[in-house]
CSV table of C-alpha atoms and ligand atoms in Angstrom, one decimal:
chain,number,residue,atom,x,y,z
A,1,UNK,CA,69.1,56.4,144.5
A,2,UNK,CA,71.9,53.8,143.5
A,3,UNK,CA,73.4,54.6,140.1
A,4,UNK,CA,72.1,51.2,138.9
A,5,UNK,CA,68.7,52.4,139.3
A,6,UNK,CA,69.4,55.8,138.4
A,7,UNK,CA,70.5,54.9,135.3
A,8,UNK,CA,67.6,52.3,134.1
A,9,UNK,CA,65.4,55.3,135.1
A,10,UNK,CA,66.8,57.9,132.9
A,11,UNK,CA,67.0,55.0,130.4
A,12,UNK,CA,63.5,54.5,130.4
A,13,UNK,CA,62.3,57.8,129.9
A,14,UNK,CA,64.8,58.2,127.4
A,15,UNK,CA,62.8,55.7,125.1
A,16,UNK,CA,59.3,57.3,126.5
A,17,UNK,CA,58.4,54.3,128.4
A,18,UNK,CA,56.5,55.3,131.8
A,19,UNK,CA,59.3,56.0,134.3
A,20,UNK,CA,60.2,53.3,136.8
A,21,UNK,CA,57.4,53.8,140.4
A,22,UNK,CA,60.1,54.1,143.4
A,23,UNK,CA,61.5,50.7,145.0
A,24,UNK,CA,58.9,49.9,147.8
A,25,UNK,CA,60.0,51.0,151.2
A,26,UNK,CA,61.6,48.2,152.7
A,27,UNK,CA,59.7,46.4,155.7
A,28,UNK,CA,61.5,46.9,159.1
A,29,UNK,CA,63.2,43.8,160.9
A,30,UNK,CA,60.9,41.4,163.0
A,31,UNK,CA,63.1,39.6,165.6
A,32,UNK,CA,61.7,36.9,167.1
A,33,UNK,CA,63.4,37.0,171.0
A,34,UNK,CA,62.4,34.1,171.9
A,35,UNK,CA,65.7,32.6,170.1
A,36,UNK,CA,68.2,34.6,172.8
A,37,UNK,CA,67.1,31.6,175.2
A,38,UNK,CA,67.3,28.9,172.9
A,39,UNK,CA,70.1,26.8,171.8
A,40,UNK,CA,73.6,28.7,171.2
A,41,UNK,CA,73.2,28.8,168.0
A,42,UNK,CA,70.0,30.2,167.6
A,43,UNK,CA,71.3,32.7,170.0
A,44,UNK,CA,73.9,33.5,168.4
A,45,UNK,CA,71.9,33.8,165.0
A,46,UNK,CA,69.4,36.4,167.0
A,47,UNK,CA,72.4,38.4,168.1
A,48,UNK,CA,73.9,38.8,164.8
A,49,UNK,CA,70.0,39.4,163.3
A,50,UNK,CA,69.4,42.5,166.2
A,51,UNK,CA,73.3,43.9,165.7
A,52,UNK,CA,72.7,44.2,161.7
A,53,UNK,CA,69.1,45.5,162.3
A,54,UNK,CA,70.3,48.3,165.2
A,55,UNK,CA,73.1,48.9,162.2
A,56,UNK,CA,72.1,48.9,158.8
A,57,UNK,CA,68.3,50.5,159.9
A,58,UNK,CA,68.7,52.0,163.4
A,59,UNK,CA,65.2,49.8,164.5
A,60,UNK,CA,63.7,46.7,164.5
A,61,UNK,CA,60.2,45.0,165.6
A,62,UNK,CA,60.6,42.3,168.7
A,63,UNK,CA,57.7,39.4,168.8
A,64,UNK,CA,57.8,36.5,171.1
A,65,UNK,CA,59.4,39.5,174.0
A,66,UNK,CA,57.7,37.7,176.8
A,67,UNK,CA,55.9,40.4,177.3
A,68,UNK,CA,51.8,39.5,177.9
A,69,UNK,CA,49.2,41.0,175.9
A,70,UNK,CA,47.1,41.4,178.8
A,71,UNK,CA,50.3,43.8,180.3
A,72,UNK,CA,50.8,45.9,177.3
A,73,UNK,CA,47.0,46.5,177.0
A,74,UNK,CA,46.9,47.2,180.5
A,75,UNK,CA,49.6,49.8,180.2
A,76,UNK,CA,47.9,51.8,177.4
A,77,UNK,CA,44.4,52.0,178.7
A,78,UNK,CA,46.2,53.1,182.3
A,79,UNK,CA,47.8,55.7,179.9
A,80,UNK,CA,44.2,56.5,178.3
A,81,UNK,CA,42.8,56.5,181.4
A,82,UNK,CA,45.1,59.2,182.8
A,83,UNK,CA,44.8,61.4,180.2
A,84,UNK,CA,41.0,61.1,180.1
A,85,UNK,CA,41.2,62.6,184.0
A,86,UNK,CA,40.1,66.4,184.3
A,87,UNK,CA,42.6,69.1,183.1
A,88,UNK,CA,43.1,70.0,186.8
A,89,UNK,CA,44.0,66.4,188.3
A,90,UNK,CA,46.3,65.9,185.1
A,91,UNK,CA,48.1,69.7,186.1
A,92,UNK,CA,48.9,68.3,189.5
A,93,UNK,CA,52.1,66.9,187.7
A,94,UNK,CA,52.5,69.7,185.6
A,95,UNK,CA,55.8,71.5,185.9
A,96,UNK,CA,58.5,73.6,184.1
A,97,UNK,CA,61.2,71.9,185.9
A,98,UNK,CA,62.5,68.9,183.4
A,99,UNK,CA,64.2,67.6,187.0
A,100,UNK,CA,61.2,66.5,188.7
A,101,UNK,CA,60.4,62.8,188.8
A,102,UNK,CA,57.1,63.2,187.1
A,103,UNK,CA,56.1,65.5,184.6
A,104,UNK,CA,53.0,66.3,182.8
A,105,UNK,CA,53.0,68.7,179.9
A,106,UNK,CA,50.5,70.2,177.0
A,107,UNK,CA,52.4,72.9,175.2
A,108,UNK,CA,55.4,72.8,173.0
A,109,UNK,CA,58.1,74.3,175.5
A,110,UNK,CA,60.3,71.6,174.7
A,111,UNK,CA,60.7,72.7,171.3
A,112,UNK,CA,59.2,69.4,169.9
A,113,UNK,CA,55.8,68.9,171.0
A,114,UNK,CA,54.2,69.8,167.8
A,115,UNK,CA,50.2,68.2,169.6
A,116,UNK,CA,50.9,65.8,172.0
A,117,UNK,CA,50.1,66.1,175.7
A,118,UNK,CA,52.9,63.5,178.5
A,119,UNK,CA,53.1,62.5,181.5
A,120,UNK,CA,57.0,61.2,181.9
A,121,UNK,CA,58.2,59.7,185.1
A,122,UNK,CA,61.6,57.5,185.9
A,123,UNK,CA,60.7,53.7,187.1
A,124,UNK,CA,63.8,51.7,187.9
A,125,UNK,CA,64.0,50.7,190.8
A,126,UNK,CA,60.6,50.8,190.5
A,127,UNK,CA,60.6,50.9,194.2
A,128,UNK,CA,62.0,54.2,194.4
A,129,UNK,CA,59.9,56.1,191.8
A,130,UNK,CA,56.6,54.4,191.7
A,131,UNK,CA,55.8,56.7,195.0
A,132,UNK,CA,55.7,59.6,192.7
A,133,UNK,CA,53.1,58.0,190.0
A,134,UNK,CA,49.5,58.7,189.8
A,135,UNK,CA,47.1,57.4,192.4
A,136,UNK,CA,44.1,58.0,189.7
A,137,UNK,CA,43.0,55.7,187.7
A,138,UNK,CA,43.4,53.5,190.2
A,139,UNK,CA,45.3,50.7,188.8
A,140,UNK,CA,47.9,53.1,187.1
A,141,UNK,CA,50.5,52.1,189.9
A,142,UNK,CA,50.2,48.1,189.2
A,143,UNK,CA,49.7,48.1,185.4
A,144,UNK,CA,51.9,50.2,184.8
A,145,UNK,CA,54.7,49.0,187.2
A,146,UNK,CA,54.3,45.6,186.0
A,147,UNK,CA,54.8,46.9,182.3
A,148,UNK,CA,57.5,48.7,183.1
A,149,UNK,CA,59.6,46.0,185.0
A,150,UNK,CA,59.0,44.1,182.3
A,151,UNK,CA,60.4,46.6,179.9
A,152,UNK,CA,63.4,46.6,182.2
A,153,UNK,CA,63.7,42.8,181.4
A,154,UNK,CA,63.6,43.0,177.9
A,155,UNK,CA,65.9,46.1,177.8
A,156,UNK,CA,68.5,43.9,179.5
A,157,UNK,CA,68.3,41.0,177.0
A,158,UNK,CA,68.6,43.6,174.0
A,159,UNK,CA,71.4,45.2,175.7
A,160,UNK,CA,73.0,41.6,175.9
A,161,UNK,CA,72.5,40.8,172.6
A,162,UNK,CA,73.6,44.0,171.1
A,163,UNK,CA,77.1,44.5,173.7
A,164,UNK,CA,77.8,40.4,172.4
A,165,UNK,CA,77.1,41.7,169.1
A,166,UNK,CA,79.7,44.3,169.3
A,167,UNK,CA,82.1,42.0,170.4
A,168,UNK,CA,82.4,44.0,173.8
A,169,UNK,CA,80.6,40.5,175.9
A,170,UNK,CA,76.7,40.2,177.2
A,171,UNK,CA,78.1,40.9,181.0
A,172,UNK,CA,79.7,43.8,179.8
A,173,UNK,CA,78.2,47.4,181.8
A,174,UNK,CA,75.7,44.9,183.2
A,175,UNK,CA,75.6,46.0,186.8
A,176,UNK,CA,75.3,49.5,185.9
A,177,UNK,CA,72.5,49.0,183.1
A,178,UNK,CA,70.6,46.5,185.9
A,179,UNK,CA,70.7,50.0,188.3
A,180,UNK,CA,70.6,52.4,185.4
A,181,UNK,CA,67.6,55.2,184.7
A,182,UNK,CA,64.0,54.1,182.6
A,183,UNK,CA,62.6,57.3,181.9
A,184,UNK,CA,58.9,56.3,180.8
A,185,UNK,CA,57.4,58.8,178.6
A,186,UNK,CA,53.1,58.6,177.9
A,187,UNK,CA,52.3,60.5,174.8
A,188,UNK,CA,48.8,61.2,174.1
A,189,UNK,CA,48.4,62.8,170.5
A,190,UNK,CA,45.0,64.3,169.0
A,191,UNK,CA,43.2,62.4,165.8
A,192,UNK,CA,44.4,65.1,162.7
A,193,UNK,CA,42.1,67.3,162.1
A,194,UNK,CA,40.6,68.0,158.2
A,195,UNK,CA,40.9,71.2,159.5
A,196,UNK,CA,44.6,71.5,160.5
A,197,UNK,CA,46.9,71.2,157.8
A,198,UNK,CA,49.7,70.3,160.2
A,199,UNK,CA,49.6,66.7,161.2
A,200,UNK,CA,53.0,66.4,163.5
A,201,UNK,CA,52.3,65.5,166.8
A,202,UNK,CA,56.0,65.2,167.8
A,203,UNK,CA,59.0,66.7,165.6
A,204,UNK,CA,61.9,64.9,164.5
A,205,UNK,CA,64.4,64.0,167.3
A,206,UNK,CA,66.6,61.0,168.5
A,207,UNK,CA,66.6,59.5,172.3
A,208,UNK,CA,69.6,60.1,174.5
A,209,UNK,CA,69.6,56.4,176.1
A,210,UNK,CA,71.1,53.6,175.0
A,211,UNK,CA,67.8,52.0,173.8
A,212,UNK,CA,63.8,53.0,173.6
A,213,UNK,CA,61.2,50.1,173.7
A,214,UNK,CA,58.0,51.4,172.6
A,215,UNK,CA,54.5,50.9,172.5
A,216,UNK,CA,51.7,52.4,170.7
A,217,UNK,CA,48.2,52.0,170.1
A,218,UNK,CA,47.8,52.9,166.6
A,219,UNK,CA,50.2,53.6,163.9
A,220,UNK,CA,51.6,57.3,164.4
A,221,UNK,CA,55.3,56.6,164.7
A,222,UNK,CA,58.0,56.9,161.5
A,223,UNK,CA,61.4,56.7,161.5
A,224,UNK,CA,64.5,57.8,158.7
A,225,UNK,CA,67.1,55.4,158.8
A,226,UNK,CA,70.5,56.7,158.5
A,227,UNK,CA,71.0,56.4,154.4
A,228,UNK,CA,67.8,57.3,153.8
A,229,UNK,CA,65.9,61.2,153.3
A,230,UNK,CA,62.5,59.8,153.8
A,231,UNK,CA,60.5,59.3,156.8
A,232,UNK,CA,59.1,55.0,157.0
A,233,UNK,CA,55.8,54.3,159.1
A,234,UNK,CA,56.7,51.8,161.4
A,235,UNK,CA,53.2,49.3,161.8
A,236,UNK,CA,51.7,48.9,165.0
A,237,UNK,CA,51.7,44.6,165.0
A,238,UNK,CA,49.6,43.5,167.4
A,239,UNK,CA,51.7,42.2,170.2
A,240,UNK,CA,55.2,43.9,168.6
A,241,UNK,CA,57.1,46.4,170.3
A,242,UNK,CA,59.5,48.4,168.5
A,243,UNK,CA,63.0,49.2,169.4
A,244,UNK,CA,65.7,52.4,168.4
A,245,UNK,CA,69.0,52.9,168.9
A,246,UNK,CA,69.6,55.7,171.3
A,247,UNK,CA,72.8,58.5,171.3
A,248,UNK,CA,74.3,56.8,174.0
A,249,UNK,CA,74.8,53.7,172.3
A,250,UNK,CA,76.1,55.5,169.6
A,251,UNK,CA,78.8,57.0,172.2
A,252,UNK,CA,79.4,53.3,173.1
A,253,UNK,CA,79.8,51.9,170.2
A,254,UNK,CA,82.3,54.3,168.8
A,255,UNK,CA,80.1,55.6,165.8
A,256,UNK,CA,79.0,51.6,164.8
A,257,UNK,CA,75.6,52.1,165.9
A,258,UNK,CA,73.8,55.6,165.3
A,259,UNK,CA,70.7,56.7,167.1
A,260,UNK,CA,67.5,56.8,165.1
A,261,UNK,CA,65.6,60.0,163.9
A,262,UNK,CA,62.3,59.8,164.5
A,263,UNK,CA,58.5,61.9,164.7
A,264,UNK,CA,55.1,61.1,165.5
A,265,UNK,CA,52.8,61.6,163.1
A,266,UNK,CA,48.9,62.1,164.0
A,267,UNK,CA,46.6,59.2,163.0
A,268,UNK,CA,43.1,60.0,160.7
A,269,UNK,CA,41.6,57.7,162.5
A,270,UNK,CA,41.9,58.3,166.2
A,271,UNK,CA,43.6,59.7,168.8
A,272,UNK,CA,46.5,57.5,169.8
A,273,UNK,CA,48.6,56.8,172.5
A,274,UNK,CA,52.5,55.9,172.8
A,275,UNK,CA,54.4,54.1,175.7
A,276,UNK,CA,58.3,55.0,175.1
A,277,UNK,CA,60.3,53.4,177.2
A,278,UNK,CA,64.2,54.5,177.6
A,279,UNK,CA,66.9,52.7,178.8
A,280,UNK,CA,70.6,54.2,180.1
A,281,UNK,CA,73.1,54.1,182.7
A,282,UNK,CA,72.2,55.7,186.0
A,283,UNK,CA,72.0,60.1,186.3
A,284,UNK,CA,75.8,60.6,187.0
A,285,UNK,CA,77.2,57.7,184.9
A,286,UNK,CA,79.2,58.9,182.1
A,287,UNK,CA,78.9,56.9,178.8
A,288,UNK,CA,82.4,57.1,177.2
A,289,UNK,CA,82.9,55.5,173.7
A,290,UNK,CA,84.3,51.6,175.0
A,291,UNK,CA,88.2,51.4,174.6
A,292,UNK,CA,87.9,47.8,172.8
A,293,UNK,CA,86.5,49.4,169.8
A,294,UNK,CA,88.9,52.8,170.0
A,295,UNK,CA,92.3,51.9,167.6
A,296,UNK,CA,94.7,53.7,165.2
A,297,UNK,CA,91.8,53.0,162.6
A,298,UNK,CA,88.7,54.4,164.6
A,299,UNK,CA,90.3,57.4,166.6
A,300,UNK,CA,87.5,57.8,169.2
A,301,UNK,CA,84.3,59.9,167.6
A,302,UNK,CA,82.5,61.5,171.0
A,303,UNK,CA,83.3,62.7,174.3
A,304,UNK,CA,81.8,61.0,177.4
A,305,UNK,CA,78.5,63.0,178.7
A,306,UNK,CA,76.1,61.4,181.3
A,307,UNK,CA,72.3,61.9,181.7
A,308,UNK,CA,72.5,64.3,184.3
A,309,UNK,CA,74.3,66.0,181.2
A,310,UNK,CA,72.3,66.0,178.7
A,311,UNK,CA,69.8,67.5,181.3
A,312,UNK,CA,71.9,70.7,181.7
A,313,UNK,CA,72.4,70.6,177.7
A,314,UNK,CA,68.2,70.7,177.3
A,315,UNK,CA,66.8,73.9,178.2
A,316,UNK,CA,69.9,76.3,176.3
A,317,UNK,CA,69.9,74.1,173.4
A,318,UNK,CA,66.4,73.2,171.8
A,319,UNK,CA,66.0,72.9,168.2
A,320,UNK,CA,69.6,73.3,168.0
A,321,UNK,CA,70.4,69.6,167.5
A,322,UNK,CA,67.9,67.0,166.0
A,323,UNK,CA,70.3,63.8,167.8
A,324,UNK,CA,71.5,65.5,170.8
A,325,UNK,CA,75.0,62.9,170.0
A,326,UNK,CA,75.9,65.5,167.5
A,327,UNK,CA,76.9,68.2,170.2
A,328,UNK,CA,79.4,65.3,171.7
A,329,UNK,CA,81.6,64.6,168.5
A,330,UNK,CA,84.8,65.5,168.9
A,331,UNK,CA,85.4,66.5,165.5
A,332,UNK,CA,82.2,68.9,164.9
A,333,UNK,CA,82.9,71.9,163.6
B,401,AKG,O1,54.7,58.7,169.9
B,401,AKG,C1,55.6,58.1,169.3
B,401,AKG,O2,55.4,57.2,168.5
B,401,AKG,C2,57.0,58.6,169.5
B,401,AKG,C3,57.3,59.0,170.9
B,401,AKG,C4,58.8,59.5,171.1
B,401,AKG,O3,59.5,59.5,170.2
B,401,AKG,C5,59.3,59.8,172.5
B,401,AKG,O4,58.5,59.8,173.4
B,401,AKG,O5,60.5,60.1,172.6
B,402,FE2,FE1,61.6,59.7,170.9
């Protein structure tokens, strides 16, 4: 609490007047995207609106993503639809090996699967992967490739925005991000039960990409921004996909962005479904911090560590780290 508002509260029940009820919790940034392709200014405006939200709250909302309804809707029911399918055609993906290119899972060996069952699979180029998605339901293949390629899209604007943000240039990495890894991840989390006193579907944890773009069907997900020890629900607003920054934009940035804590939460009211999408440079591509924002001032914070990295890291180091960008400072103890 700030010592302004520490100080009227001990004040108050000094005098035994009711103590002040906490400030509300703030409401997350909405950024309207449509303003990137606008005018310069309003571009510029946008990029300055998604920098301060990726850096004073690690998150933000995006409306007006160019996204269709009709695709996001049609990427969650080919999620539903999938994990309505019989234990034993879902188990035809299953696997121990966190290498293969698709993955379905029930149980918590990843350490943070609290109740949540996933399929995860990688999708750009889509024309590489989508040979290893489902065949059943039938549409999964063309709903869900056109959501993700259009994921892809937005992940490149955002990744524009936030590199001309930083002062680093929107070309900046650009080949490398167009050919870099999405690693689509369905969640499929239980209603809570009366019964259960334990209501986390997924624990706390921070992506290792650069960015996640996700989707969900019902409110579930909460986040703790950086200065903050309490967990905010992040509204599911109908059309709105919600945005994080990842470890490896952390590494980029130097320590100017840091990656978002996050959990999933299980919803009263239904079971609930969640389309994270993350975004990074390709398997073997190290992230380093960038040299243009290394000086005398800000000695450089992390070492470089690709994807294929933080893959070996995995299996020895659950629930040792809850933002895997800890293990790559330089200065940890
Ligand atoms: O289900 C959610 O809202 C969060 C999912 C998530 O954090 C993940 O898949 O990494
Ligand atoms: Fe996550």
């Amino acid at each position: 609490m700030p010592a302004v508002a520490g100080s009227l509260y001990m004040a108050s029940q000094h005098k035994g007047v009711p103590p002040l009820p906490p400030p509300p919790p703030r409401p997350l940034p909405v950024i309207n995207l449509g303003r990137l392709t606008m005018d310069s200014a309003s571009r510029a405006l946008a990029v300055r609106d998604i920098v301060l939200a990726c850096r004073e709250r690690g998150c933000f909302e995006v409306v007006n993503h160019g996204i269709s309804r009709s695709c996001m809707n049609g990427a969650l029911e080919a999620a539903s639809e999938f994990f309505q399918l019989s234990t034993e055609r879902k188990e035809e993906f299953a696997s121990d090996d966190i290498r293969q290119p698709i993955r379905y899972d029930t149980s918590s060996r990843d350490g943070i699967s609290m109740s949540r069952s996933f399929l995860k699979h990688y999708a750009n180029p889509l024309d590489d992967w989508i040979k290893f998605w489902p065949t059943q339901p039938p549409t999964y293949r063309e709903k869900m490739g056109e959501y993700a390629v259009e994921t892809q899209r937005v992940s490149m604007q955002l990744m524009e925005a936030i590199l001309q943000g930083l002062g680093l240039g929107p070309s900046y990495l650009q080949e490398k991000l167009e050919g870099g890894v999405q690693f689509v991840a369905l969640n499929n989390y239980p209603q809570s039960s009366a019964k259960k006193a334990d209501k986390i579907g997924l624990a706390p944890h921070s992506d290792y990409g650069f960015l996640t773009i996700l989707l969900q069907s019902s409110p579930g997900l909460e986040v703790m921004h950086h200065e903050d020890d309490a967990w905010t629900s992040v509204p599911a607003i109908p059309g709105a996909l919600h945005v994080h920054v990842g470890d490896h934009l952390e590494v980029l940035s130097n320590g100017q962005l840091k990656s978002l804590v996050h959990r999933a939460v299980l919803n009263p009211n239904e079971s609930r479904i969640s389309i994270a999408s993350i975004h990074g440079l390709s398997m073997d591509e190290e992230v380093h911090c960038a040299e243009e924002l290394v000086d005398e001032h800000h000695p450089k914070m992390y070492r470089g560590s690709s994807f294929q990295d933080f893959l070996d890291f995995l299996p020895a180091n659950m629930n040792r780290y809850k933002r895997y960008v800890e293990s790559l400072r330089i200065d940890k103890p």
